C-alpha cells in the first residue's frame, strides 16, 4: 500500500523529510479496525513529531492523527463497527499514523463519520474536537447543558483548529460569553464568524485589552497556543475560583503558587492520554465522537476546513507542515485520496 513517512528527523526543505513509500498492509487484531483512508488532516503534533529528534533511524515513521475513511476489516473482538462503515478518528500516537492507504486503529477511539460531511470535511475534526471537548467539559468542568450560561471564557489562539471547535462548543452547547484571541484580519473574521463575542490580540498586552472589554477577569481560560509567554498574566486574568486549561507544553517550570490566592486551578489536556495509557474509560472518545457527529449532522457545529491541498502525498504533506510551522493557521488544512 502507499504511505508517506520518514526515516530521519529533517527540516522540511530536505528532500527526505517526508517520502512517498510502499509498505505492507497491516492486519487487524483484537478490537482493531482496518480503515481505508479517504482523507487526512494535519495538526501541530505532526510537525512536532517530524522535527522531534536528531538521530538517524532505520525504522520508517508514519505520521497522521486525523482521518476519515471506510472500515475494510475488523479484529476478532470488534463490536462497535463492521466492514463498510464510514468513520472518523484521531488515532493513537503510540501506533503508525494515518498517512497511508490502510490504517489500523482501536475502535474504542473511533466515531461514525457525520453523514452530512464529506470525508475531507470530517477528517478535519476528530483531534481538535476531542481536544476542545475534553478540555472544556472534562478538565475545566464546564457544563455542556447550559448550567454555566453567561460565564466568561477566554480562548487564546482562537483561530486555530482547536480554538475553532472550542468557540462553537462554548457558544452552542455551554452558552458562554467567548472572548477569543486573534491577531490578523482574516483570523479575527474567522473567530467572529464562528461565534466569538469579542476578540483580543495575543501579541499585545492582554490585561489592558480585557479591561477595555469590561472583562478584567474571566471564569475560564483555554490556552490553545504557546502557554509560556502568557502564563505570567494568567493569574491576573482568571477570576477567583476560576479554571485554566492548556494544550501546549511549557519549556520551563512556572510558579503555580501564583494561582493560590484565587484558589484557581490549572489543568493540562492531552487528547492522546486515554489511548497512550489504555485508560479504563478509553471508549469515552468513541462516545464523544459519536455525540459530536450528531451535532455536526444537525448543524449545531460546522466543519473547520479552510484549505484542501489535494491528494495525500509527500509533496502536499510538506506544504501542510509548512503552514503549521509558519504559525499562522486559520481553521484546518486537509488532503484527500491517494
Coordinates of C-alpha atoms in Angstrom, one line a residue:
X1 CA 0.0 0.0 0.0
X2 CA 1.0 3.6 -0.5
X3 CA 2.1 5.7 2.5
X4 CA 4.0 8.8 3.4
X5 CA 6.7 8.6 6.1
X6 CA 10.3 9.4 7.0
X7 CA 13.4 7.7 8.4
X8 CA 15.3 10.8 9.8
X9 CA 14.2 13.9 11.6
X10 CA 14.9 16.6 9.0
X11 CA 13.9 20.1 8.1
X12 CA 11.1 20.4 5.5
X13 CA 13.5 21.7 2.8
X14 CA 15.4 18.4 2.9
X15 CA 14.3 16.1 0.1
X16 CA 14.0 13.1 2.6
X17 CA 12.0 15.0 5.3
X18 CA 8.8 13.2 4.0
X19 CA 8.9 10.4 1.5
X20 CA 6.4 8.5 -0.7
X21 CA 6.8 4.8 0.2
X22 CA 5.3 1.4 -0.4
X23 CA 4.7 -0.7 2.7
X24 CA 3.0 -3.9 3.6
X25 CA -0.7 -3.6 4.5
X26 CA -1.4 -4.3 8.2
X27 CA -3.9 -6.8 9.6
X28 CA -6.4 -6.0 12.4
X29 CA -6.2 -7.8 15.8
X30 CA -8.4 -7.8 18.9
X31 CA -10.6 -4.6 18.7
X32 CA -8.7 -3.0 15.7
X33 CA -10.4 -1.6 12.6
X34 CA -8.6 -1.7 9.3
X35 CA -9.6 1.6 7.7
X36 CA -9.3 2.5 4.0
X37 CA -8.2 6.1 4.5
X38 CA -10.0 8.6 2.3
X39 CA -8.8 11.9 3.8
X40 CA -6.5 13.2 6.5
X41 CA -5.8 16.5 8.2
X42 CA -2.6 17.9 9.5
X43 CA -2.1 19.2 13.1
X44 CA 0.8 20.8 15.0
X45 CA 1.6 17.4 16.5
X46 CA 2.6 16.1 13.1
X47 CA 5.1 18.8 12.6
X48 CA 6.4 18.5 16.1
X49 CA 6.8 14.7 15.7
X50 CA 8.6 15.1 12.4
X51 CA 11.1 17.5 14.0
X52 CA 11.3 15.8 17.3
X53 CA 14.8 14.2 17.1
X54 CA 18.2 14.3 15.5
X55 CA 19.3 10.7 15.4
X56 CA 19.1 8.8 12.1
X57 CA 16.9 5.7 12.3
X58 CA 16.2 2.6 10.2
X59 CA 12.6 2.4 11.1
X60 CA 10.0 4.1 8.9
X61 CA 7.8 6.5 10.8
X62 CA 4.3 7.4 9.5
X63 CA 2.5 10.5 10.8
X64 CA -1.1 11.5 10.6
X65 CA -3.5 11.7 13.5
X66 CA -6.7 12.9 11.9
X67 CA -8.5 10.7 9.4
X68 CA -11.8 9.7 7.8
X69 CA -12.4 6.6 5.8
X70 CA -14.2 3.3 5.4
X71 CA -13.8 0.2 7.6
X72 CA -12.3 -2.5 5.4
X73 CA -11.9 -5.3 8.0
X74 CA -12.3 -5.7 11.8
X75 CA -10.4 -7.5 14.5
X76 CA -12.0 -10.6 16.1
X77 CA -13.2 -8.8 19.2
X78 CA -14.5 -5.6 17.5
X79 CA -18.1 -4.9 18.3
X80 CA -18.8 -1.2 17.5
X81 CA -18.2 -1.2 13.7
X82 CA -18.4 -3.5 10.7
X83 CA -16.8 -3.5 7.2
X84 CA -18.3 -0.8 5.1
X85 CA -18.9 1.7 8.0
X86 CA -17.8 5.2 7.4
X87 CA -15.7 6.5 10.3
X88 CA -13.6 9.4 11.5
X89 CA -11.0 9.4 14.3
X90 CA -7.7 10.8 15.6
X91 CA -6.0 7.6 16.5
X92 CA -3.1 6.9 18.9
X93 CA 0.4 8.4 18.8
X94 CA 1.7 5.1 20.0
X95 CA 1.0 3.5 16.6
X96 CA 1.8 4.4 13.0
X97 CA -0.3 7.3 11.8
X98 CA -2.9 7.5 9.1
X99 CA -0.9 8.9 6.2
X100 CA -1.4 5.5 4.4
X101 CA -3.9 3.9 2.3
X102 CA -4.9 1.4 5.0
X103 CA -4.6 2.2 8.7
X104 CA -5.1 0.3 12.0
X105 CA -7.0 2.0 14.9
X106 CA -8.6 0.7 18.0
X107 CA -12.4 1.0 17.6
X108 CA -12.8 2.5 21.1
X109 CA -11.4 5.8 19.9
X110 CA -13.3 5.9 16.6
X111 CA -16.6 7.6 15.8
X112 CA -19.2 7.3 13.0
X113 CA -18.5 9.9 10.3
X114 CA -21.1 12.7 10.3
X115 CA -23.4 11.7 7.4
X116 CA -23.7 15.3 6.1
X117 CA -19.9 15.8 5.7
X118 CA -17.5 14.7 3.0
X119 CA -14.5 12.6 4.0
X120 CA -12.3 15.7 3.8
X121 CA -14.7 17.8 5.9
X122 CA -14.8 15.1 8.5
X123 CA -11.1 14.4 8.6
X124 CA -10.5 18.0 9.8
X125 CA -12.4 17.4 13.0
X126 CA -11.5 14.4 15.3
X127 CA -8.3 15.6 17.1
X128 CA -9.5 19.2 17.6
X129 CA -13.0 18.1 18.6
X130 CA -11.7 15.6 21.2
X131 CA -9.2 18.1 22.5
X132 CA -11.6 21.0 22.9
X133 CA -14.4 18.8 24.3
X134 CA -12.2 17.2 26.9
X135 CA -10.5 20.5 27.9
X136 CA -13.7 22.3 28.4
X137 CA -16.2 19.7 29.7
X138 CA -13.8 17.4 31.5
X139 CA -10.7 19.3 32.5
X140 CA -12.4 22.6 33.3
X141 CA -15.7 21.1 34.2
X142 CA -17.8 23.5 32.1
X143 CA -21.4 22.4 31.8
X144 CA -22.3 21.4 28.3
X145 CA -26.0 21.6 29.1
X146 CA -26.0 25.4 29.8
X147 CA -25.6 25.5 33.6
X148 CA -22.8 28.0 33.2
X149 CA -24.7 30.2 30.8
X150 CA -23.3 33.7 30.6
X151 CA -19.9 33.0 32.2
X152 CA -16.8 34.3 30.5
X153 CA -14.3 32.1 28.6
X154 CA -11.1 33.5 27.1
X155 CA -9.7 31.3 24.3
X156 CA -6.0 32.1 23.5
X157 CA -5.4 31.0 19.9
X158 CA -9.0 31.1 18.8
X159 CA -8.4 30.8 15.1
X160 CA -6.5 27.5 15.1
X161 CA -8.1 24.1 14.8
X162 CA -8.8 23.5 18.5
X163 CA -9.8 27.1 19.1
X164 CA -12.2 27.0 16.2
X165 CA -14.1 24.0 17.7
X166 CA -13.9 25.4 21.3
X167 CA -15.6 28.6 20.2
X168 CA -18.5 26.6 18.8
X169 CA -18.8 24.3 21.8
X170 CA -18.7 27.2 24.1
X171 CA -21.4 29.2 22.3
X172 CA -23.7 26.4 21.1
X173 CA -23.6 24.0 24.0
X174 CA -22.3 25.8 27.1
X175 CA -23.8 29.1 26.1
X176 CA -20.8 31.1 27.5
X177 CA -19.7 34.5 26.5
X178 CA -16.5 34.0 24.5
X179 CA -13.5 36.3 24.0
X180 CA -11.0 34.8 21.5
X181 CA -7.5 36.0 20.7
X182 CA -6.7 36.6 17.1
X183 CA -4.1 38.9 15.6
X184 CA -4.8 39.3 11.9
X185 CA -7.8 40.5 9.9
X186 CA -8.6 37.1 8.5
X187 CA -8.3 35.3 11.8
X188 CA -10.4 37.9 13.6
X189 CA -13.1 37.5 10.9
X190 CA -12.9 33.7 11.3
X191 CA -13.4 33.6 15.0
X192 CA -16.3 36.1 14.9
X193 CA -18.0 34.0 12.2
X194 CA -17.7 31.0 14.5
X195 CA -19.5 32.9 17.3
X196 CA -16.8 34.8 19.4
X197 CA -18.4 37.8 21.1
X198 CA -15.2 39.8 21.1
X199 CA -11.5 39.5 20.3
X200 CA -8.2 40.4 21.7
X201 CA -4.7 40.4 20.1
X202 CA -2.4 37.9 21.9
X203 CA 0.6 39.7 20.5
X204 CA -0.3 42.7 22.7
X205 CA -0.7 43.1 26.5
X206 CA -3.8 41.2 27.4
X207 CA -4.8 42.7 30.8
X208 CA -5.4 46.2 29.2
X209 CA -7.4 44.7 26.3
X210 CA -9.5 42.7 28.6
X211 CA -10.2 45.6 30.9
X212 CA -11.2 47.7 27.9
X213 CA -13.8 45.0 27.1
X214 CA -15.2 45.2 30.6
X215 CA -13.8 41.8 31.4
X216 CA -10.8 42.3 33.6
X217 CA -11.1 38.7 34.7
X218 CA -12.8 35.6 33.3
X219 CA -14.2 32.4 34.7
X220 CA -12.3 30.1 32.3
X221 CA -9.2 30.4 30.2
X222 CA -8.4 27.9 27.5
X223 CA -4.8 28.3 26.1
X224 CA -4.5 26.8 22.6
X225 CA -1.2 28.4 21.7
X226 CA 2.2 28.9 23.3
X227 CA 1.5 29.0 27.0
X228 CA 4.9 30.0 28.3
X229 CA 4.9 33.7 27.3
X230 CA 1.3 34.3 28.6
X231 CA 1.4 32.4 31.8
X232 CA 2.7 35.3 33.9
X233 CA -0.5 37.3 33.2
X234 CA -3.0 34.3 33.6
X235 CA -3.2 34.9 37.4
X236 CA -4.4 38.4 36.7
X237 CA -6.9 37.3 34.1
X238 CA -8.5 34.4 35.9
X239 CA -11.4 35.1 38.3
X240 CA -11.4 33.8 41.9
X241 CA -12.0 30.0 41.8
X242 CA -11.6 30.1 38.0
X243 CA -10.2 27.3 35.9
X244 CA -7.4 27.3 33.3
X245 CA -6.5 24.6 30.8
X246 CA -3.7 24.5 28.3
X247 CA -2.8 22.1 25.5
X248 CA 0.7 23.4 24.8
X249 CA 3.6 22.2 26.9
X250 CA 5.9 24.8 28.5
X251 CA 9.6 24.6 28.1
X252 CA 10.5 25.7 31.7
X253 CA 8.9 25.4 35.1
X254 CA 6.3 28.0 36.1
X255 CA 5.1 29.1 39.5
X256 CA 1.7 27.6 40.1
X257 CA 1.5 29.2 43.5
X258 CA 0.6 32.4 41.7
X259 CA -2.9 30.9 41.4
X260 CA -3.2 30.0 45.0
X261 CA -4.6 33.3 46.3
X262 CA -7.6 33.0 43.9
X263 CA -8.0 29.2 44.5
X264 CA -7.7 28.9 40.7
X265 CA -7.0 25.6 39.1
X266 CA -4.7 24.7 36.2
X267 CA -5.1 21.5 34.1
X268 CA -3.4 20.0 31.1
X269 CA -5.3 18.5 28.2
X270 CA -3.7 15.8 26.1
X271 CA -6.2 14.0 23.8
X272 CA -3.8 11.0 23.4
X273 CA -3.8 10.3 27.2
X274 CA -6.6 7.7 27.0
X275 CA -5.1 5.8 24.1
X276 CA -1.5 6.1 25.4
X277 CA -2.3 4.7 28.8
X278 CA -5.2 2.4 27.8
X279 CA -7.3 4.0 30.5
X280 CA -10.5 2.2 31.7
X281 CA -12.6 4.9 30.1
X282 CA -10.8 4.9 26.7
X283 CA -14.1 4.2 25.0
X284 CA -15.3 7.6 26.1
X285 CA -13.7 9.0 23.0
X286 CA -15.9 6.8 20.8
X287 CA -18.9 8.2 22.6
X288 CA -17.6 11.8 22.3
X289 CA -17.1 11.5 18.6
X290 CA -20.5 9.9 18.2
X291 CA -22.1 12.8 20.1
X292 CA -20.2 15.3 18.1
X293 CA -21.2 13.6 14.8
X294 CA -24.8 14.2 15.8
X295 CA -24.1 17.9 16.4
X296 CA -22.4 18.3 13.0
X297 CA -25.3 16.5 11.3
X298 CA -27.8 18.8 13.0
X299 CA -25.9 21.9 12.1
X300 CA -25.1 22.9 15.6
X301 CA -21.4 22.6 14.8
X302 CA -19.7 23.2 11.4
X303 CA -16.5 21.8 9.9
X304 CA -13.4 23.9 10.2
X305 CA -11.8 23.0 6.9
X306 CA -10.1 26.1 5.4
X307 CA -8.0 24.5 2.6
X308 CA -7.8 21.2 0.7
X309 CA -4.3 20.6 -0.7
X310 CA -5.2 17.7 -2.9
X311 CA -4.1 14.1 -2.8
X312 CA -2.2 12.5 0.1
X313 CA 1.5 12.5 -0.9
X314 CA 4.8 13.7 0.4
X315 CA 4.8 17.0 -1.6
X316 CA 1.4 18.0 -0.4
X317 CA 2.1 17.0 3.2
X318 CA 5.2 19.1 3.1
X319 CA 3.1 22.1 2.1
X320 CA 0.7 21.4 5.0
X321 CA 3.6 21.1 7.5
X322 CA 5.0 24.4 6.2
X323 CA 1.7 26.1 7.0
X324 CA 1.8 24.6 10.5
X325 CA 5.3 25.7 11.2
X326 CA 4.7 29.2 10.0
X327 CA 2.3 29.6 13.0
X328 CA -0.5 31.4 11.2
X329 CA -3.1 28.6 10.7
X330 CA -6.7 29.6 10.5
X331 CA -9.0 26.5 10.6
X332 CA -7.7 23.2 9.3
X333 CA -5.9 22.0 6.2
X334 CA -6.8 18.6 4.7
X335 CA -5.6 16.2 2.0
X336 CA -7.8 13.7 0.2
X337 CA -7.2 10.5 -1.8
X338 CA -4.0 8.7 -3.0

